[in-house]
Amino acid sequence: LGASKREKQWPEASFRALGPAFDREIPSVPIVLTGGPSDVELGGALKLAVPTWNDQTGKTTLHQLMALIERSRGMVTGDTGAMHMAAALGVPTVAIFGPSDPIRTGPFGNGHVILQGGSQIELPLDPANPPARVHAAMSETSPAQVSFQVKQAFFRYETGA
């Protein structure tokens, strides 16, 4: 849930808005919230807002988090250490970026979607012709955009497409 810097964290209201969409459109997929000790308050608030979500913020060791990610069908995350774990483990990831540079940090590999400033960023890019660096606010990526990409990733996962 969290990020190393406040400006790299997707707003609580945006996470909260995903609840009804996920419950309606992918009800068979369990949602697990993860994060460190500094994310416990946010995890608790989201659990209150969306009771079907399983709040594990502040409750997992690094090894447990890795095992949980490895068993996941997908992940919604910001530019976090957990995002890099998911990418390394081949777990499809919808990564939300604001001021960070996804061209520099990834997630790299197949099955990942990067959203920044309300737009989808495609990797890999032509290193000879990199795009201008974007300094976007996390709030510029809407819950509807994230929900759409999660549904697409889930469909690809389920169908092997």
XYZ file of N, CA and C in Angstrom:
483
model
N 0.812 -1.196 0.000
C 0.000 0.000 0.000
C 0.850 1.252 0.000
N 1.833 1.259 0.837
C 2.600 2.474 1.041
C 3.709 2.655 0.030
N 4.499 3.641 0.293
C 5.646 3.956 -0.548
C 6.692 4.626 0.337
N 7.900 4.697 -0.177
C 8.973 5.293 0.608
C 8.788 6.800 0.792
N 8.030 7.415 -0.101
C 7.750 8.851 -0.018
C 6.269 9.072 -0.260
N 5.687 10.008 0.456
C 4.245 10.288 0.364
C 3.812 10.564 -1.084
N 4.625 11.290 -1.848
C 4.239 11.635 -3.223
C 4.247 10.432 -4.160
N 4.763 9.293 -3.689
C 4.769 8.065 -4.489
C 3.641 7.112 -4.075
N 2.752 7.553 -3.187
C 1.666 6.709 -2.694
C 0.355 7.096 -3.368
N -0.332 6.095 -3.900
C -1.641 6.323 -4.501
C -2.600 6.700 -3.379
N -3.503 7.660 -3.596
C -4.379 8.135 -2.521
C -5.303 7.041 -1.960
N -5.569 7.143 -0.656
C -6.477 6.198 0.008
C -7.814 6.131 -0.707
N -8.363 7.266 -1.093
C -9.670 7.291 -1.768
C -9.631 6.503 -3.072
N -8.502 6.510 -3.744
C -8.383 5.759 -4.999
C -8.397 4.264 -4.735
N -7.622 3.823 -3.725
C -7.670 2.406 -3.350
C -9.091 2.012 -2.946
N -9.713 2.854 -2.148
C -11.058 2.565 -1.652
C -12.063 2.417 -2.804
N -11.918 3.225 -3.841
C -12.833 3.178 -4.985
C -12.719 1.875 -5.770
N -11.600 1.166 -5.628
C -11.454 -0.123 -6.311
C -12.348 -1.201 -5.709
N -12.689 -1.073 -4.426
C -13.448 -2.110 -3.733
C -14.727 -2.521 -4.423
N -15.646 -1.605 -4.665
C -16.892 -1.989 -5.327
C -16.676 -2.574 -6.723
N -15.724 -2.011 -7.464
C -15.465 -2.528 -8.812
C -14.936 -3.960 -8.746
N -13.988 -4.220 -7.854
C -13.442 -5.573 -7.742
C -14.495 -6.551 -7.240
N -15.270 -6.152 -6.237
C -16.308 -7.038 -5.703
C -17.349 -7.378 -6.768
N -17.636 -6.431 -7.635
C -18.650 -6.627 -8.672
C -18.090 -7.397 -9.869
N -16.887 -7.053 -10.301
C -16.380 -7.558 -11.568
C -15.474 -8.779 -11.453
N -14.804 -8.954 -10.350
C -13.955 -10.139 -10.141
C -14.171 -10.660 -8.720
N -15.414 -11.031 -8.392
C -15.743 -11.407 -7.013
C -15.037 -12.663 -6.521
N -14.574 -13.510 -7.424
C -13.933 -14.759 -6.992
C -12.450 -14.561 -6.651
N -11.940 -13.358 -6.846
C -10.523 -13.093 -6.590
C -10.363 -12.460 -5.214
N -9.694 -13.147 -4.287
C -9.475 -12.548 -2.970
C -8.467 -11.401 -3.065
N -8.743 -10.317 -2.372
C -7.866 -9.150 -2.356
C -7.150 -9.127 -1.003
N -5.822 -9.078 -1.049
C -5.007 -9.043 0.162
C -4.214 -7.744 0.160
N -4.337 -6.994 1.239
C -3.596 -5.744 1.394
C -2.285 -6.038 2.104
N -1.197 -5.533 1.556
C 0.105 -5.719 2.187
C 0.792 -4.365 2.339
N 1.707 -4.320 3.242
C 2.484 -3.110 3.488
C 3.222 -3.266 4.792
N 4.041 -2.304 5.074
C 4.836 -2.337 6.284
C 4.111 -1.738 7.469
N 4.807 -1.621 8.592
C 4.202 -1.069 9.812
C 3.619 0.333 9.621
N 4.224 1.131 8.755
C 3.706 2.489 8.544
C 2.419 2.500 7.721
N 2.019 1.347 7.182
C 0.811 1.251 6.359
C -0.388 0.665 7.106
N -0.188 0.312 8.378
C -1.241 -0.355 9.147
C -2.513 0.504 9.226
N -2.353 1.786 9.464
C -3.528 2.661 9.573
C -4.295 2.693 8.252
N -3.585 2.825 7.143
C -4.234 2.827 5.832
C -4.900 1.482 5.560
N -4.213 0.387 5.860
C -4.792 -0.940 5.660
C -6.068 -1.126 6.462
N -6.061 -0.668 7.710
C -7.257 -0.770 8.549
C -8.410 0.053 8.005
N -8.111 1.254 7.524
C -9.162 2.107 6.954
C -9.756 1.478 5.697
N -8.905 0.880 4.876
C -9.411 0.234 3.658
C -10.226 -1.009 3.994
N -9.800 -1.752 4.993
C -10.547 -2.944 5.427
C -11.933 -2.548 5.946
N -12.012 -1.431 6.663
C -13.319 -0.943 7.122
C -14.198 -0.551 5.949
N -13.597 0.060 4.938
C -14.357 0.505 3.767
C -14.768 -0.662 2.874
N -13.909 -1.678 2.790
C -14.164 -2.833 1.919
C -13.931 -4.097 2.751
N -14.960 -4.542 3.490
C -14.791 -5.662 4.432
C -14.341 -6.985 3.804
N -14.523 -7.149 2.494
C -14.105 -8.399 1.854
C -12.591 -8.485 1.673
N -11.890 -7.369 1.840
C -10.443 -7.383 1.675
C -9.768 -7.927 2.927
N -8.679 -8.668 2.736
C -7.905 -9.272 3.807
C -6.711 -8.350 4.101
N -6.723 -7.716 5.243
C -5.680 -6.760 5.603
C -4.511 -7.465 6.288
N -3.378 -7.510 5.605
C -2.162 -8.106 6.162
C -1.064 -7.057 6.348
N -1.446 -5.771 6.337
C -0.436 -4.723 6.486
C 0.238 -4.830 7.850
N 1.554 -4.774 7.815
C 2.336 -4.840 9.040
C 2.403 -6.215 9.672
N 1.874 -7.230 9.010
C 1.792 -8.564 9.606
C 2.702 -9.596 8.952
N 3.373 -9.240 7.865
C 4.175 -10.236 7.165
C 5.661 -9.908 7.254
N 6.454 -10.957 7.314
C 7.900 -10.792 7.182
C 8.197 -10.662 5.688
N 9.400 -10.343 5.356
C 9.796 -10.247 3.950
C 9.618 -11.582 3.239
N 9.978 -12.669 3.918
C 9.820 -14.003 3.322
C 8.346 -14.350 3.129
N 7.517 -14.010 4.100
C 6.080 -14.276 3.976
C 5.469 -13.440 2.852
N 5.904 -12.196 2.740
C 5.415 -11.343 1.656
C 5.793 -11.940 0.308
N 7.016 -12.409 0.181
C 7.451 -13.012 -1.072
C 6.614 -14.248 -1.403
N 6.337 -15.075 -0.410
C 5.516 -16.270 -0.635
C 4.092 -15.885 -1.030
N 3.554 -14.860 -0.404
C 2.206 -14.390 -0.739
C 2.167 -13.857 -2.165
N 3.145 -13.059 -2.543
C 3.203 -12.522 -3.906
C 3.339 -13.650 -4.912
N 4.175 -14.620 -4.606
C 4.402 -15.737 -5.520
C 3.112 -16.512 -5.813
N 2.209 -16.580 -4.842
C 0.932 -17.295 -5.020
C -0.163 -16.406 -5.599
N 0.145 -15.145 -5.823
C -0.865 -14.199 -6.297
C -1.113 -14.321 -7.792
N -2.317 -13.961 -8.197
C -2.665 -13.909 -9.620
C -2.299 -12.568 -10.231
N -2.054 -11.592 -9.391
C -1.707 -10.261 -9.881
C -1.498 -9.329 -8.710
N -1.019 -8.128 -9.030
C -0.724 -7.171 -7.975
C -0.969 -5.755 -8.479
N -1.591 -4.937 -7.624
C -1.717 -3.508 -7.862
C -0.795 -2.839 -6.868
N 0.103 -1.992 -7.356
C 1.131 -1.439 -6.490
C 1.678 -0.149 -7.054
N 2.320 0.596 -6.209
C 3.111 1.727 -6.653
C 4.530 1.248 -6.908
N 5.445 2.197 -7.005
C 6.857 1.880 -7.186
C 7.420 1.485 -5.825
N 7.297 0.200 -5.492
C 7.673 -0.301 -4.174
C 8.582 -1.517 -4.309
N 9.171 -1.908 -3.208
C 9.962 -3.131 -3.200
C 9.118 -4.338 -3.570
N 7.864 -4.361 -3.122
C 6.973 -5.476 -3.452
C 6.711 -5.542 -4.958
N 6.661 -4.391 -5.627
C 6.496 -4.378 -7.086
C 7.667 -5.099 -7.743
N 8.869 -4.823 -7.265
C 10.047 -5.457 -7.850
C 10.054 -6.963 -7.574
N 9.594 -7.364 -6.390
C 9.477 -8.797 -6.092
C 8.497 -9.456 -7.047
N 7.327 -8.836 -7.223
C 6.310 -9.401 -8.118
C 6.855 -9.543 -9.532
N 7.536 -8.515 -10.022
C 8.097 -8.575 -11.373
C 9.127 -9.693 -11.476
N 9.989 -9.816 -10.470
C 11.015 -10.861 -10.481
C 10.390 -12.255 -10.431
N 9.243 -12.374 -9.749
C 8.559 -13.669 -9.628
C 7.622 -13.942 -10.800
N 7.502 -12.990 -11.730
C 6.644 -13.174 -12.900
C 5.166 -12.995 -12.615
N 4.830 -12.308 -11.525
C 3.433 -12.057 -11.185
C 2.969 -10.813 -11.933
N 1.887 -10.912 -12.718
C 1.397 -9.743 -13.457
C 1.123 -8.579 -12.504
N 1.620 -7.423 -12.879
C 1.575 -6.265 -11.996
C 0.990 -5.060 -12.721
N 0.063 -4.381 -12.059
C -0.396 -3.070 -12.503
C 0.303 -2.088 -11.576
N 1.298 -1.396 -12.115
C 2.139 -0.497 -11.329
C 1.736 0.948 -11.592
N 1.433 1.663 -10.518
C 0.997 3.054 -10.599
C 2.179 3.948 -10.244
N 2.535 4.809 -11.175
C 3.673 5.702 -10.980
C 3.213 7.149 -10.971
N 3.916 7.944 -10.206
C 3.723 9.383 -10.183
C 5.027 10.030 -10.590
N 5.797 10.536 -9.611
C 7.033 11.244 -9.946
C 8.214 10.336 -10.277
N 8.128 9.057 -9.977
C 9.241 8.138 -10.268
C 9.313 7.864 -11.762
N 10.451 7.385 -12.191
C 10.674 7.102 -13.603
C 10.570 5.603 -13.866
N 9.438 5.119 -14.424
C 9.291 3.680 -14.658
C 10.252 3.159 -15.717
N 10.753 4.040 -16.554
C 11.709 3.612 -17.570
C 13.008 3.177 -16.895
N 13.321 3.796 -15.784
C 14.541 3.471 -15.037
C 14.329 2.306 -14.078
N 13.127 2.205 -13.472
C 12.935 1.233 -12.395
C 12.072 0.033 -12.742
N 11.365 0.080 -13.861
C 10.490 -1.042 -14.205
C 9.157 -0.946 -13.511
N 8.361 -1.958 -13.519
C 8.662 -3.391 -13.591
C 8.984 -3.838 -15.022
N 9.979 -4.678 -15.124
C 10.405 -5.181 -16.414
C 9.924 -6.616 -16.582
N 9.679 -7.008 -17.819
C 9.220 -8.358 -18.113
C 7.818 -8.341 -18.677
N 7.348 -9.510 -19.024
C 6.017 -9.639 -19.626
C 4.921 -9.622 -18.569
N 3.747 -9.155 -18.963
C 2.574 -9.229 -18.104
C 2.374 -8.052 -17.177
N 3.200 -7.024 -17.298
C 3.086 -5.876 -16.410
C 2.502 -4.675 -17.157
N 1.746 -3.875 -16.441
C 1.175 -2.645 -16.988
C 1.640 -1.505 -16.099
N 2.106 -0.447 -16.721
C 2.527 0.738 -15.988
C 1.580 1.870 -16.322
N 1.012 2.481 -15.291
C 0.150 3.646 -15.456
C 0.839 4.835 -14.800
N 0.933 5.926 -15.550
C 1.552 7.138 -15.014
C 0.839 8.355 -15.595
N 0.381 9.222 -14.705
C -0.264 10.439 -15.160
C -1.513 10.181 -15.993
N -2.175 9.061 -15.724
C -3.387 8.731 -16.470
C -3.140 8.053 -17.806
N -1.878 7.760 -18.114
C -1.536 7.100 -19.380
C -0.820 5.791 -19.117
N -0.931 4.887 -20.088
C -0.210 3.624 -19.998
C 1.158 3.801 -20.634
N 2.199 3.346 -19.949
C 3.574 3.411 -20.435
C 3.950 2.013 -20.907
N 4.438 1.917 -22.113
C 4.842 0.617 -22.657
C 6.353 0.440 -22.517
N 6.755 -0.671 -21.951
C 8.167 -1.031 -21.871
C 8.363 -2.336 -22.631
N 9.491 -2.618 -23.219
C 10.666 -1.756 -23.243
C 10.513 -0.669 -24.297
N 11.223 0.394 -24.075
C 11.229 1.513 -25.007
C 12.521 1.498 -25.801
N 12.525 2.227 -26.882
C 13.726 2.374 -27.690
C 14.722 3.241 -26.917
N 15.834 2.673 -26.445
C 16.773 3.461 -25.644
C 17.376 4.633 -26.411
N 17.375 4.550 -27.744
C 17.921 5.642 -28.545
C 16.958 6.828 -28.623
N 15.691 6.585 -28.276
C 14.686 7.642 -28.384
C 13.761 7.618 -27.161
N 14.302 7.850 -25.958
C 13.451 7.775 -24.752
C 12.459 8.934 -24.712
N 11.292 8.696 -24.141
C 10.315 9.779 -24.026
C 10.746 10.778 -22.954
N 10.120 11.933 -22.974
C 10.391 12.933 -21.945
C 9.970 12.381 -20.591
N 10.715 12.710 -19.569
C 10.379 12.267 -18.213
C 9.096 12.943 -17.761
N 8.223 12.175 -17.156
C 6.937 12.672 -16.688
C 6.996 12.872 -15.178
N 6.535 14.005 -14.710
C 6.410 14.263 -13.271
C 4.926 14.379 -12.978
N 4.282 13.243 -12.775
C 2.840 13.207 -12.586
C 2.497 13.006 -11.122
N 1.336 13.476 -10.752
C 0.804 13.189 -9.421
C 0.174 11.804 -9.447
N 0.296 11.080 -8.360
C -0.300 9.745 -8.281
C -1.802 9.796 -8.531
N -2.448 10.863 -8.103
C -3.905 10.982 -8.247
C -4.347 11.137 -9.699
N -3.419 11.365 -10.620
C -3.785 11.486 -12.034
C -4.174 10.144 -12.643
N -3.818 9.053 -11.993
C -4.240 7.720 -12.443
C -5.498 7.371 -11.676
N -6.580 7.147 -12.409
C -7.884 6.942 -11.774
C -8.116 5.486 -11.386
N -8.981 5.274 -10.406
C -9.369 3.905 -10.059
C -9.971 3.151 -11.253
N -10.704 3.849 -12.114
C -11.300 3.198 -13.290
C -10.212 2.659 -14.220
N -9.133 3.417 -14.398
C -8.025 2.948 -15.233
C -7.369 1.715 -14.620
N -7.160 1.744 -13.326
C -6.535 0.615 -12.645
C -7.441 -0.612 -12.715
N -8.726 -0.421 -12.447
C -9.677 -1.522 -12.489
C -9.708 -2.166 -13.873
N -9.729 -1.344 -14.914
C -9.736 -1.863 -16.284
C -8.494 -2.716 -16.538
N -7.319 -2.217 -16.145
C -6.079 -2.952 -16.383
C -6.018 -4.238 -15.562
N -6.544 -4.211 -14.348
C -6.576 -5.427 -13.520
C -7.466 -6.469 -14.182
N -8.635 -6.058 -14.656
C -9.535 -7.011 -15.338
C -8.862 -7.604 -16.574
N -8.152 -6.780 -17.337
C -7.449 -7.270 -18.520
C -6.356 -8.269 -18.124
N -5.589 -7.930 -17.100
C -4.522 -8.822 -16.641
C -5.092 -10.129 -16.115
N -6.207 -10.049 -15.370
C -6.845 -11.252 -14.855
C -7.335 -12.140 -16.002
N -7.909 -11.518 -17.023
C -8.372 -12.277 -18.187
C -7.184 -12.979 -18.862
N -6.077 -12.256 -19.056
C -4.906 -12.861 -19.671
C -4.380 -14.019 -18.818
N -4.383 -13.842 -17.507
C -3.916 -14.876 -16.589
C -4.797 -16.121 -16.691
N -6.104 -15.900 -16.648
C -7.053 -17.023 -16.669
C -7.072 -17.762 -18.003
N -6.881 -17.049 -19.102
C -6.976 -17.668 -20.427
C -5.613 -18.047 -21.001
N -4.548 -17.604 -20.360
C -3.216 -17.875 -20.884
C -2.897 -17.058 -22.122
N -3.687 -16.013 -22.365
C -3.485 -15.165 -23.560
C -2.319 -14.233 -23.384
